[in-house]
Amino acid sequence: MADKLSAVKGMNDILPPGVPRTEKLPDSAMWQWFEGAVRQVLGRYGYQYLLTPIVEPTALFVRGLGEVTDIVEKEMYSFTDSMNGDRLTLRPEATAGIVRAMIEHNALYNGPLRVWTVGPMFRHERPQKGRYRQFHQLDVEALGLAGPDVDAEMILIARALWRELGLVEGEHVRLEINSLGQPAERRAHRDALVKYLEQNAAQLDADAQRRLHSNPLRILDSKNPAMQALIEAAPQLMDFLGAESLAHFNAVRGVLDAVGLQYRINPRLVRGMDYYNLTVFEWVTDQLGSQGTVCGGGRYDGLIEQLGGKGAPAVGFGLGIERLLLLIQALGLPVADASPHAYAIVPPGAPLARVMTVLEVLRVQGVRIQQHAAGPDGPGSMKSQFKKADASGAAHALIFGADELAQGMVTVKALRDGTGAQVQRPLAEAAAWAASLQSTV
Ligand code: ATP
Ligand code: MG
């Protein structure tokens, strides 16, 4: 036998319900339910769908994310195209690619754009629950819009999605926000911070010492317990914000307050990418251990110009789909039922052409039907077919027995309401009784 092939470490198959899963990730039915909710919600806010390539030039991410970020320093899947020597990278996040596409197609020429995409991202991290090497994000971006209303809109979109999925904000997911101000304000804060950290150099761990001059803000993000007191007392960016930045932040807060959305201002929220300014936010949960951030985003007014476009403001967020679905699973929230409405039981010797003609009529009416199909050993006994009908989750069995067929009828049996009730329906009028199957009780 040939060597057993398996998926790359940290990269998962998203499998249909019923397939035993080694990785405790949600099944594909939950995935589709989530995507349906996303389409609904983003449509309500007037966002349009787009797709960009999974592979981009490495330079895009180096220029876009910043050379000394975690992602660019140690998490990118970069390789040389063996055909032509190009340096390429599997996208670790979606924003840079979307901005590249918008610049390339001069997409902001006619005005601002609100877009979203869903797809795989790649980061070479240590795989663990909620952290994978291929994972999926919902990514939402508004380009060419500068106002605090749009920052608030981003946060409201996430909240609307939580509600659509049955998550309760403030309980299952909590909002944290901060303002990173503008580059000049950040520089002034950074200078003060470096000075402060230099004065306390003895308390810095190796990682912090390395970052002291390259990326001191990231030191504030350190999880090292030994440095928490030092971080706590560090100069805060909020104290360096000018009137305009403060007004922007307060306007965002004003909307959140008005709609009754609770949040915590977290002065240490800095986010991983260099491109952010003004508002940044994260939605966090306590349910997923150290992988507790399900959604993060913010404003990135400098990125479009930094990547060679005509300067334009922008704001967006990325949501980790695996983490969110793991959270919903852990909470045991109800997920829309994608089971078939009916399972068609086809006894050995039944006239398949006639049966399938009727099933087509029912499906045109919107009935979801799984037809029993013969395995390698034949169609299977009635008993085994009924077992499959139960396992399919269908609410009804359609029994195409010889006696019924002779009278132009099919038997409809209730499988899940506890009654086991049976009724006979005329085959010739299938369209008329199709609706009676469309309950999933
Ligand atoms: P973390 O601090 O957990 O590494 P991050 O700040 O690197 O997260 P972002 O770049 O902001 O994450 O990505 C947005 C979202 O994508 C995260 O909030 C998270 O839900 C999800 N995400 C990020 N990295 C991974 C990963 N390796 N596996 C699964 N989901 C991830
Ligand atoms: Mg990370």
Short mmCIF file of C-alpha atoms and ligand atoms in Angstrom, two decimals, residues 70-71 75 92-93 122-123 125-126 128 130-137 218 221 223 271-273 275-276 282-283 290-297 317-324, ligand 1:
data_model
loop_
_atom_site.label_atom_id
_atom_site.label_comp_id
_atom_site.label_asym_id
_atom_site.label_seq_id
_atom_site.Cartn_x
_atom_site.Cartn_y
_atom_site.Cartn_z
CA ASP A 70 5.18 39.13 14.23
CA ILE A 71 3.60 38.14 10.94
CA GLU A 75 4.73 33.72 10.43
CA PRO A 92 -1.44 35.93 6.15
CA GLU A 93 -4.29 38.47 6.23
CA PHE A 122 -1.87 31.28 6.32
CA ARG A 123 0.43 31.83 9.28
CA GLU A 125 2.33 29.48 14.11
CA ARG A 126 2.29 26.71 16.70
CA GLN A 128 -3.35 24.67 19.04
CA GLY A 130 -8.18 28.21 17.93
CA ARG A 131 -4.80 28.72 16.28
CA TYR A 132 -4.00 27.07 12.97
CA ARG A 133 -1.60 27.43 10.07
CA GLN A 134 -4.44 27.68 7.61
CA PHE A 135 -7.42 29.45 9.12
CA HIS A 136 -10.32 31.42 7.70
CA GLN A 137 -11.37 35.01 8.07
CA ARG A 218 4.57 45.91 20.88
CA ASP A 221 1.37 43.74 24.26
CA LYS A 223 1.98 38.59 28.10
CA ARG A 271 -2.99 45.34 17.39
CA GLY A 272 -0.37 43.42 15.49
CA MET A 273 -0.04 45.37 12.27
CA TYR A 275 -0.77 50.15 9.59
CA TYR A 276 -3.40 51.12 12.13
CA GLU A 282 -11.23 43.80 19.35
CA TRP A 283 -14.10 41.50 20.26
CA SER A 290 -5.42 32.47 25.18
CA GLN A 291 -7.05 32.41 21.71
CA GLY A 292 -9.68 34.78 23.03
CA THR A 293 -9.82 37.39 20.25
CA VAL A 294 -12.47 36.47 17.71
CA CYS A 295 -12.47 39.72 15.77
CA GLY A 296 -10.07 42.64 15.45
CA GLY A 297 -9.81 45.73 13.35
CA PHE A 317 -11.82 44.26 10.55
CA GLY A 318 -10.92 40.59 10.34
CA LEU A 319 -12.88 37.87 12.10
CA GLY A 320 -11.45 34.40 12.82
CA ILE A 321 -14.13 31.98 11.65
CA GLU A 322 -12.72 28.87 13.38
CA ARG A 323 -12.55 30.72 16.69
CA LEU A 324 -16.03 32.10 16.35
P1 ATP B 1 -3.62 36.63 17.94
O1 ATP B 1 -3.21 37.71 18.87
O2 ATP B 1 -4.59 35.66 18.54
O3 ATP B 1 -2.46 35.95 17.28
P2 ATP B 1 -3.87 38.43 15.73
O4 ATP B 1 -3.86 39.78 16.33
O5 ATP B 1 -2.60 37.90 15.16
O6 ATP B 1 -4.46 37.35 16.77
P3 ATP B 1 -5.40 39.35 13.47
O7 ATP B 1 -4.26 39.46 12.56
O8 ATP B 1 -6.00 40.56 14.05
O9 ATP B 1 -5.04 38.32 14.65
O10 ATP B 1 -6.53 38.49 12.75
C1 ATP B 1 -7.92 38.68 12.99
C2 ATP B 1 -8.53 37.46 13.61
O11 ATP B 1 -8.16 36.27 12.93
C3 ATP B 1 -8.08 37.19 15.05
O12 ATP B 1 -8.78 37.98 15.94
C4 ATP B 1 -8.40 35.72 15.20
O13 ATP B 1 -9.77 35.55 15.50
C5 ATP B 1 -8.10 35.18 13.84
N1 ATP B 1 -6.77 34.54 13.79
C6 ATP B 1 -5.57 35.13 13.73
N2 ATP B 1 -4.58 34.22 13.65
C7 ATP B 1 -5.19 33.01 13.67
C8 ATP B 1 -4.72 31.65 13.61
N3 ATP B 1 -3.43 31.37 13.48
N4 ATP B 1 -5.64 30.65 13.65
C9 ATP B 1 -6.96 30.93 13.77
N5 ATP B 1 -7.46 32.17 13.82
C10 ATP B 1 -6.58 33.21 13.78
#
